[in-house]
Short mmCIF file of C-alpha atoms in Angstrom, two decimals:
data_model
loop_
_atom_site.label_atom_id
_atom_site.label_comp_id
_atom_site.label_asym_id
_atom_site.label_seq_id
_atom_site.Cartn_x
_atom_site.Cartn_y
_atom_site.Cartn_z
CA MET A 256 -21.28 -22.89 2.75
CA ASN A 257 -21.73 -22.39 -1.05
CA THR A 258 -19.84 -19.43 -2.57
CA MET A 259 -23.19 -18.13 -3.93
CA ASP A 260 -24.24 -17.69 -0.32
CA PHE A 261 -21.38 -15.15 0.20
CA ASP A 262 -22.54 -13.13 -2.90
CA ALA A 263 -26.26 -13.06 -2.17
CA ARG A 264 -26.20 -9.61 -0.45
CA LEU A 265 -23.80 -7.96 -3.09
CA ALA A 266 -24.82 -5.57 -5.79
CA PRO A 267 -24.65 -6.96 -9.35
CA TYR A 268 -21.68 -4.82 -10.17
CA ALA A 269 -19.61 -6.14 -7.35
CA ALA A 270 -16.91 -8.78 -7.63
CA HIS A 271 -18.71 -12.07 -6.83
CA SER A 272 -16.51 -14.76 -5.46
CA SER A 273 -18.56 -17.39 -7.26
CA LYS A 274 -17.61 -15.71 -10.59
CA SER A 275 -14.01 -15.14 -9.88
CA ARG A 276 -11.59 -15.56 -12.84
CA GLY A 277 -9.86 -18.02 -10.66
CA ARG A 278 -6.24 -18.75 -9.66
CA GLN A 279 -3.10 -19.50 -11.55
CA HIS A 280 -2.97 -22.97 -10.08
CA PRO A 281 -6.54 -24.46 -9.69
CA GLU A 282 -7.58 -25.47 -6.25
CA PRO A 283 -10.54 -27.07 -4.62
CA PRO A 284 -13.08 -24.78 -3.18
CA ALA A 285 -12.20 -23.04 0.17
CA GLY A 286 -15.14 -24.75 2.01
CA SER A 287 -16.52 -22.49 4.75
CA ARG A 288 -14.71 -19.45 3.28
CA SER A 289 -15.21 -17.46 0.15
CA GLU A 290 -12.39 -17.39 -2.33
CA PHE A 291 -11.59 -13.77 -1.29
CA GLN A 292 -11.61 -14.73 2.41
CA ARG A 293 -9.07 -17.43 1.62
CA ASP A 294 -6.95 -14.82 -0.08
CA ARG A 295 -7.12 -12.50 2.99
CA ASP A 296 -6.14 -15.37 5.26
CA ARG A 297 -3.14 -16.30 3.13
CA ILE A 298 -1.93 -12.73 3.12
CA ILE A 299 -2.26 -12.29 6.80
CA HIS A 300 -0.11 -15.45 7.31
CA SER A 301 2.52 -14.55 4.80
CA THR A 302 6.10 -13.62 5.82
CA ALA A 303 5.93 -10.27 3.93
CA PHE A 304 2.81 -9.16 5.74
CA ARG A 305 4.65 -9.66 9.13
CA ARG A 306 7.55 -7.65 7.84
CA LEU A 307 5.33 -4.61 7.43
CA GLU A 308 5.37 -3.93 11.16
CA TYR A 309 8.98 -2.77 10.80
CA LYS A 310 8.79 -0.87 7.53
CA THR A 311 8.54 2.94 7.37
CA GLN A 312 5.53 4.89 6.53
CA VAL A 313 6.94 8.40 7.00
CA PHE A 314 8.99 8.01 10.09
CA LEU A 315 11.82 5.45 10.51
CA ASN A 316 10.67 2.49 12.53
CA HIS A 317 13.10 3.22 15.44
CA GLU A 318 12.11 7.04 15.60
CA GLY A 319 9.11 6.31 17.84
CA ASP A 320 6.80 3.54 18.94
CA LEU A 321 3.54 5.34 18.16
CA PHE A 322 4.10 6.36 14.58
CA ARG A 323 2.38 4.45 11.75
CA THR A 324 4.24 1.61 10.04
CA ARG A 325 3.25 -0.12 6.76
CA LEU A 326 1.42 -2.64 8.85
CA THR A 327 -0.78 -0.33 10.81
CA HIS A 328 -1.34 1.76 7.69
CA SER A 329 -2.57 -1.40 5.78
CA ILE A 330 -4.90 -2.25 8.77
CA GLU A 331 -6.29 1.26 8.56
CA VAL A 332 -6.92 1.02 4.94
CA ALA A 333 -8.63 -2.23 5.21
CA GLN A 334 -11.01 -0.84 7.97
CA ILE A 335 -11.78 2.22 5.95
CA GLY A 336 -12.31 0.08 2.84
CA ARG A 337 -14.59 -2.41 4.45
CA THR A 338 -16.92 0.37 5.69
CA LEU A 339 -16.97 1.80 2.23
CA ALA A 340 -17.63 -1.34 0.55
CA ARG A 341 -20.53 -2.20 2.84
CA SER A 342 -22.20 1.01 2.01
CA LEU A 343 -21.92 0.53 -1.72
CA GLY A 344 -22.86 -3.15 -1.79
CA LEU A 345 -19.43 -4.24 -2.87
CA ASN A 346 -17.35 -7.19 -1.74
CA GLU A 347 -15.83 -6.41 1.67
CA ASP A 348 -13.62 -9.48 1.67
CA LEU A 349 -12.00 -8.62 -1.63
CA VAL A 350 -11.48 -5.02 -0.44
CA GLU A 351 -9.81 -6.26 2.82
CA ALA A 352 -7.57 -8.72 1.00
CA THR A 353 -6.42 -6.01 -1.47
CA ALA A 354 -5.84 -3.61 1.30
CA LEU A 355 -3.73 -5.84 3.44
CA ALA A 356 -1.71 -6.92 0.35
CA HIS A 357 -1.15 -3.59 -1.38
CA ASP A 358 2.18 -2.74 0.43
CA LEU A 359 3.67 -6.15 0.57
CA GLY A 360 6.35 -5.27 -2.01
CA HIS A 361 7.38 -2.03 -0.48
CA THR A 362 10.89 -1.36 0.30
CA PRO A 363 12.35 -0.36 3.71
CA PHE A 364 12.48 3.50 4.29
CA GLY A 365 9.21 4.24 2.62
CA HIS A 366 9.09 5.83 -0.82
CA VAL A 367 12.83 6.88 -0.73
CA GLY A 368 13.65 3.21 -0.53
CA GLN A 369 11.60 2.53 -3.68
CA ASP A 370 12.98 5.57 -5.58
CA VAL A 371 16.60 4.56 -5.06
CA LEU A 372 15.99 0.96 -5.77
CA ASN A 373 14.40 1.97 -9.08
CA GLU A 374 17.39 4.09 -9.94
CA CYS A 375 19.72 1.24 -9.10
CA MET A 376 17.58 -1.14 -11.31
CA LYS A 377 17.36 1.25 -14.23
CA ASP A 378 19.50 -0.98 -16.36
CA TYR A 379 17.85 -4.04 -15.18
CA GLY A 380 14.15 -3.60 -15.70
CA GLY A 381 13.45 -0.97 -12.97
CA PHE A 382 11.65 -1.43 -9.83
CA GLU A 383 7.92 -0.72 -9.05
CA HIS A 384 6.64 -1.42 -5.68
CA ASN A 385 3.10 -2.43 -6.83
CA LEU A 386 4.70 -4.91 -9.29
CA GLN A 387 6.92 -6.03 -6.50
CA SER A 388 3.78 -6.74 -4.23
CA LEU A 389 2.50 -8.86 -7.07
CA ARG A 390 5.82 -10.70 -7.30
CA VAL A 391 5.72 -11.34 -3.60
CA VAL A 392 2.24 -13.02 -3.73
CA ASP A 393 2.96 -14.70 -7.05
CA LYS A 394 6.49 -16.00 -6.56
CA LEU A 395 8.42 -15.04 -3.49
CA GLU A 396 6.34 -16.45 -0.64
CA GLU A 397 7.17 -19.99 0.07
CA HIS A 398 4.34 -21.68 2.06
CA TYR A 399 2.98 -24.28 -0.25
CA GLY A 400 4.01 -27.56 -1.75
CA ALA A 401 2.21 -27.32 -5.12
CA PHE A 402 3.21 -23.78 -6.08
CA ASP A 403 5.40 -20.76 -5.45
CA GLY A 404 3.62 -17.60 -3.91
CA LEU A 405 0.08 -17.46 -2.36
CA ASN A 406 -1.79 -18.39 -5.49
CA LEU A 407 -4.27 -15.53 -5.00
CA THR A 408 -7.33 -14.94 -7.20
CA PHE A 409 -7.20 -12.93 -10.24
CA GLU A 410 -9.45 -10.13 -8.55
CA THR A 411 -7.12 -9.67 -5.54
CA ARG A 412 -4.00 -9.68 -7.86
CA GLU A 413 -5.68 -7.11 -9.89
CA GLY A 414 -6.31 -4.91 -6.96
CA ILE A 415 -2.74 -5.16 -5.78
CA LEU A 416 -1.42 -4.01 -9.12
CA LYS A 417 -2.57 -0.36 -8.75
CA HIS A 418 0.19 1.02 -11.17
CA CYS A 419 2.21 -0.69 -13.89
CA SER A 420 4.21 0.48 -16.81
CA LEU A 421 3.20 -0.52 -20.30
CA THR A 422 6.44 -2.47 -20.62
CA ASN A 423 5.75 -4.67 -17.66
CA ALA A 424 1.94 -4.72 -18.36
CA ARG A 425 2.67 -6.61 -21.70
CA GLN A 426 4.53 -9.36 -19.79
CA LEU A 427 1.63 -9.96 -17.45
CA GLY A 428 -0.95 -11.36 -19.92
CA GLU A 429 -4.61 -11.00 -18.77
CA LEU A 430 -3.58 -9.04 -15.64
CA GLY A 431 -1.75 -6.48 -17.40
CA GLN A 432 -4.25 -5.99 -20.22
CA ARG A 433 -6.26 -3.13 -18.59
CA PHE A 434 -3.14 -0.91 -18.62
CA ILE A 435 -2.74 -1.42 -22.22
CA ASP A 436 -6.44 -0.85 -23.27
CA ARG A 437 -7.09 1.63 -20.50
CA SER A 438 -10.02 -0.26 -19.02
CA GLN A 439 -10.87 -0.20 -15.34
CA PRO A 440 -10.28 -2.69 -12.53
CA SER A 441 -13.12 -3.89 -10.28
CA LEU A 442 -14.94 -1.34 -8.20
CA GLU A 443 -13.34 -2.99 -5.10
CA ALA A 444 -9.85 -2.14 -6.55
CA GLN A 445 -10.94 1.36 -7.19
CA LEU A 446 -12.43 1.77 -3.77
CA THR A 447 -9.25 0.36 -2.08
CA ASN A 448 -7.05 2.88 -3.95
CA LEU A 449 -9.13 5.69 -2.44
CA ALA A 450 -9.26 4.10 1.01
CA ASP A 451 -5.52 4.11 0.84
CA GLU A 452 -5.57 7.84 0.20
CA ILE A 453 -7.97 8.65 2.93
CA ALA A 454 -5.89 6.59 5.46
CA TYR A 455 -2.51 8.14 4.66
CA ASN A 456 -3.68 11.73 4.32
CA ASN A 457 -5.15 11.56 7.84
CA HIS A 458 -2.59 9.47 9.75
CA ASP A 459 0.08 11.64 8.32
CA ILE A 460 -1.38 14.63 9.87
CA ASP A 461 -1.39 12.85 13.24
CA ASP A 462 2.26 11.56 12.99
CA GLY A 463 3.30 14.93 11.68
CA LEU A 464 1.89 16.73 14.63
CA ARG A 465 2.98 14.04 17.11
CA SER A 466 6.52 14.40 15.85
CA GLY A 467 6.45 18.18 16.21
CA LEU A 468 7.40 18.61 12.50
CA LEU A 469 4.07 20.15 11.94
CA THR A 470 2.07 22.66 14.19
CA MET A 471 -1.66 23.19 14.56
CA ALA A 472 -1.08 26.78 13.27
CA GLN A 473 0.43 25.31 10.09
CA MET A 474 -2.46 22.90 9.64
CA ASP A 475 -4.94 25.77 9.69
CA GLU A 476 -3.60 26.85 6.45
CA VAL A 477 -5.43 23.73 5.01
CA PRO A 478 -9.21 24.48 4.41
CA LEU A 479 -10.19 20.84 4.92
CA PHE A 480 -8.53 20.56 8.33
CA ALA A 481 -9.31 24.10 9.52
CA ARG A 482 -13.09 23.70 8.88
CA HIS A 483 -13.21 20.52 10.96
CA ARG A 484 -10.96 21.83 13.66
CA HIS A 485 -13.28 24.82 14.19
CA ALA A 486 -16.24 22.55 14.24
CA VAL A 487 -14.65 20.56 17.04
CA GLU A 488 -13.88 23.73 18.97
CA ALA A 489 -17.54 24.90 18.65
CA GLN A 490 -18.75 21.51 19.99
CA TYR A 491 -16.19 20.96 22.65
CA PRO A 492 -14.81 24.33 23.74
CA GLY A 493 -11.52 23.96 25.56
CA LEU A 494 -10.89 20.27 24.71
CA PRO A 495 -7.33 19.39 25.16
CA GLY A 496 -5.03 19.37 22.15
CA ARG A 497 -4.57 15.73 21.62
CA ARG A 498 -8.32 14.88 21.97
CA ALA A 499 -9.18 17.88 19.85
CA LEU A 500 -6.87 16.56 17.17
CA TYR A 501 -8.33 13.09 17.18
CA GLU A 502 -11.87 14.51 16.91
CA THR A 503 -10.81 16.70 14.06
CA ILE A 504 -9.29 13.74 12.16
CA ARG A 505 -12.39 11.57 12.93
CA LEU A 506 -14.55 14.29 11.28
CA MET A 507 -12.33 14.60 8.27
CA ILE A 508 -12.34 10.80 7.80
CA THR A 509 -16.18 10.87 8.18
CA ALA A 510 -16.46 13.76 5.55
CA MET A 511 -14.19 12.03 3.13
CA THR A 512 -15.99 8.57 3.32
CA ALA A 513 -19.34 10.25 3.18
CA ASP A 514 -18.35 12.22 0.17
CA LEU A 515 -16.93 9.17 -1.73
CA VAL A 516 -20.03 7.14 -0.91
CA ASP A 517 -22.48 9.75 -2.02
CA THR A 518 -20.52 10.66 -5.17
CA SER A 519 -19.94 7.05 -6.20
CA ALA A 520 -23.60 5.95 -5.45
CA ALA A 521 -24.74 8.74 -7.82
CA LEU A 522 -22.20 7.69 -10.49
CA LEU A 523 -23.33 4.04 -10.14
CA LYS A 524 -26.96 4.95 -10.38
CA GLU A 525 -26.26 7.02 -13.61
CA ALA A 526 -24.02 4.35 -15.25
CA ALA A 527 -26.22 1.46 -14.10
CA PRO A 528 -23.72 -1.28 -14.52
CA GLN A 529 -25.13 -4.79 -14.43
CA SER A 530 -22.03 -6.67 -14.09
CA ILE A 531 -18.29 -6.41 -13.33
CA ASP A 532 -17.61 -6.47 -17.11
CA ASP A 533 -19.73 -3.39 -17.31
CA VAL A 534 -17.67 -1.80 -14.62
CA ARG A 535 -14.39 -2.67 -16.52
CA ALA A 536 -15.71 -0.92 -19.60
CA ALA A 537 -16.92 2.29 -17.92
CA PRO A 538 -14.92 5.25 -16.68
CA PRO A 539 -13.88 5.19 -13.00
CA LEU A 540 -17.10 5.03 -10.81
CA ILE A 541 -15.59 5.22 -7.45
CA ARG A 542 -14.69 8.89 -6.92
CA PHE A 543 -14.68 11.93 -4.74
CA SER A 544 -16.77 15.04 -5.68
CA PRO A 545 -14.89 17.72 -7.42
CA GLN A 546 -14.86 19.89 -4.19
CA MET A 547 -13.51 17.05 -2.09
CA ARG A 548 -10.95 16.21 -4.73
CA ALA A 549 -9.71 19.71 -4.68
CA GLU A 550 -9.45 19.85 -0.97
CA THR A 551 -7.69 16.51 -0.60
CA THR A 552 -5.35 17.65 -3.40
CA ALA A 553 -4.54 20.74 -1.42
CA LEU A 554 -3.98 18.70 1.77
CA LYS A 555 -1.58 16.43 -0.22
CA ARG A 556 0.35 19.32 -1.48
CA PHE A 557 0.65 20.85 2.02
CA LEU A 558 1.98 17.48 3.51
CA TYR A 559 4.41 17.17 0.59
CA ALA A 560 5.93 20.55 1.24
CA ASN A 561 5.73 20.63 4.95
CA LEU A 562 6.04 17.14 6.26
CA TYR A 563 7.49 14.85 3.47
CA ARG A 564 10.17 17.36 2.54
CA HIS A 565 10.86 18.75 6.14
CA PHE A 566 14.52 19.02 6.60
CA GLN A 567 14.45 16.27 9.49
CA VAL A 568 12.65 13.99 7.13
CA ASN A 569 15.18 14.83 4.26
CA ARG A 570 18.07 13.78 6.67
CA MET A 571 16.42 10.41 6.97
CA ARG A 572 15.77 10.19 3.35
CA VAL A 573 19.56 11.00 2.55
CA LYS A 574 20.74 8.25 5.10
CA ALA A 575 18.21 5.79 3.81
CA SER A 576 19.08 6.34 0.11
CA ARG A 577 22.80 5.82 0.92
CA ILE A 578 21.99 2.51 2.76
CA VAL A 579 19.92 1.18 -0.12
CA ARG A 580 22.30 2.43 -2.91
CA GLU A 581 25.47 1.11 -1.07
CA LEU A 582 23.97 -2.31 -0.47
CA PHE A 583 22.83 -2.72 -4.08
CA ASP A 584 26.16 -1.69 -5.45
CA ALA A 585 28.03 -4.03 -2.92
CA PHE A 586 25.84 -6.98 -3.68
CA MET A 587 26.18 -6.38 -7.55
CA THR A 588 30.01 -6.09 -7.32
CA ASP A 589 30.41 -9.03 -4.93
CA PRO A 590 27.34 -11.39 -5.05
CA VAL A 591 29.15 -13.69 -2.60
CA LEU A 592 27.96 -11.33 0.17
CA LEU A 593 24.44 -12.44 -0.49
CA PRO A 594 22.82 -15.52 1.14
CA ASN A 595 23.25 -18.47 -1.26
CA ASP A 596 19.52 -18.44 -2.26
CA TYR A 597 20.10 -14.95 -3.78
CA GLN A 598 23.19 -15.68 -5.84
CA VAL A 599 22.84 -16.14 -9.57
CA GLU A 600 25.77 -17.05 -11.69
CA GLY A 601 26.34 -15.87 -15.19
CA ASP A 602 23.14 -13.71 -15.41
CA PRO A 603 23.48 -10.00 -14.37
CA MET A 604 19.71 -9.34 -15.15
CA GLY A 605 18.71 -12.22 -12.99
CA GLN A 606 21.21 -11.42 -10.34
CA ALA A 607 20.00 -7.71 -10.07
CA ARG A 608 16.47 -8.75 -9.73
CA LYS A 609 17.39 -11.12 -6.88
CA ILE A 610 19.19 -8.35 -5.16
CA ALA A 611 16.10 -6.16 -5.55
CA ASP A 612 13.98 -8.95 -4.04
CA TYR A 613 16.46 -9.15 -1.06
CA ILE A 614 16.59 -5.54 -0.49
CA ALA A 615 12.86 -4.87 -0.87
CA GLY A 616 12.10 -7.57 1.59
CA MET A 617 14.22 -5.99 4.35
CA THR A 618 12.70 -4.11 7.20
CA ASP A 619 14.24 -0.76 8.17
CA ARG A 620 16.26 -2.13 10.96
CA TYR A 621 17.44 -5.13 9.10
CA ALA A 622 18.65 -2.89 6.20
CA ILE A 623 20.53 -0.78 8.73
CA ARG A 624 22.01 -3.79 10.36
CA GLU A 625 23.02 -5.43 7.09
CA HIS A 626 24.74 -2.08 6.02
CA ARG A 627 26.69 -2.05 9.27
CA ARG A 628 27.67 -5.72 8.84
CA ILE A 629 29.19 -5.08 5.31
CA PHE A 630 30.64 -1.55 5.76
CA SER A 631 31.44 -1.02 9.43
CA LEU A 632 34.94 -1.95 10.61
CA ASP A 633 33.47 -2.81 13.94
CA HIS A 634 31.69 -5.93 12.46
CA PHE A 635 34.16 -8.70 11.70
#
C-alpha cells in the first residue's frame, strides 16, 4: 500500500506519514504499513516496553495485582488518544506510537525514582525521564544490525520529548529547536499529552479508592467527580459501589474527551492551519475549555494532596528513594558492581550516565532485588 493511501482520510493539518521528516538512518519504505505504524510495532516489540509491566504508576508493583502500571497506563493513553485523533482527523497511528513510547524512559518507583535519580545526576547533566525515553529509542534498544535504538521517525520522537531543558535542547539539533524558539509540536503530540492527563487523572481515582487511601466522601469534594457521581445515582438508584464508581469515571472520561474535541475543533476552525508547518507556528490548538481546565486542575490538586502525598504513599516514596540513591552511590563508588556493559573507565560523566541508564531501566522488583544483593548480608 502506498503511504499516500494511509493519509487520504486525514485533515491537512495532521501529520502525514508520506511527508514525515524521516528517520536518523534512512530505510526502505515499510511496505504494507505506514511509517508511524512501523514505529508503533517497533515500540511494542522493544525490551523497554515489556518492562513497563513491572514499573510503578502510583502503587508499587507488588502492592496489588489490579493497580495500574506504566504498561496499562500507556495502553489507556493510546486508547483515549486514538479516539480523540479520529474525532479531529488526526493521525491515529502517530498518536498510538507516541502514547506507547512516552514512558519508556521512566524509572522504577514512579516519579520519586525520577526525582531522586535527577538529584543523584545533578553534577553529571541531570536526569529527565522524557529525555531518557528518547535515549531509549535512539540509543539503548539493541534490536537491529544497522543502527542502535529503534530508528523512529522524527514525528514520533518529537511526541516522546514532551519536556526538555534548554541546555539539553541545544544538543538535540532539529528535534530540540522547538524548545528554543518556543514553537509547537504536531497536533498529535499535543493531543497525546492531554490524553495522558485524562488517563492518569481518572485511573488514579480508581486506584486510590481501590486501595482505601481515598473515600467516596473525600472525592465528593471535587466538583468534577461529584457532578458525575450524582448523575450516576440519578440514573441508576442503588447501584453497588464498584459499578457506580466505574460509571462515574466513564462519564468523566466522556466529558473530558468531548470537551477537548469541541474546544480543539473550534480552535482549529478559527486558526485554519493548512499544514503541519502552520500548526508549529501557531499557539497550542489542542486544549480543554477554560472551565474544564479549571476543573481538571482542581482534581489534580486534590489527588496530589490526598493520594500522592498520603502517608502510606510517602512511606513507599521514602523506601524507594533510599533504594535508588543507595544504588547510585554504590555503583559510582565501586563501578565493578555493575555488569561489564555498564562499566566506563576514566570518564566519571560517562560512568554516571551509564548508571542512570542501568537504574532507569530497572523494574520495581528488580531494583529491590538488586539493592538486597548489594546491601543485605543474607546475599553472598
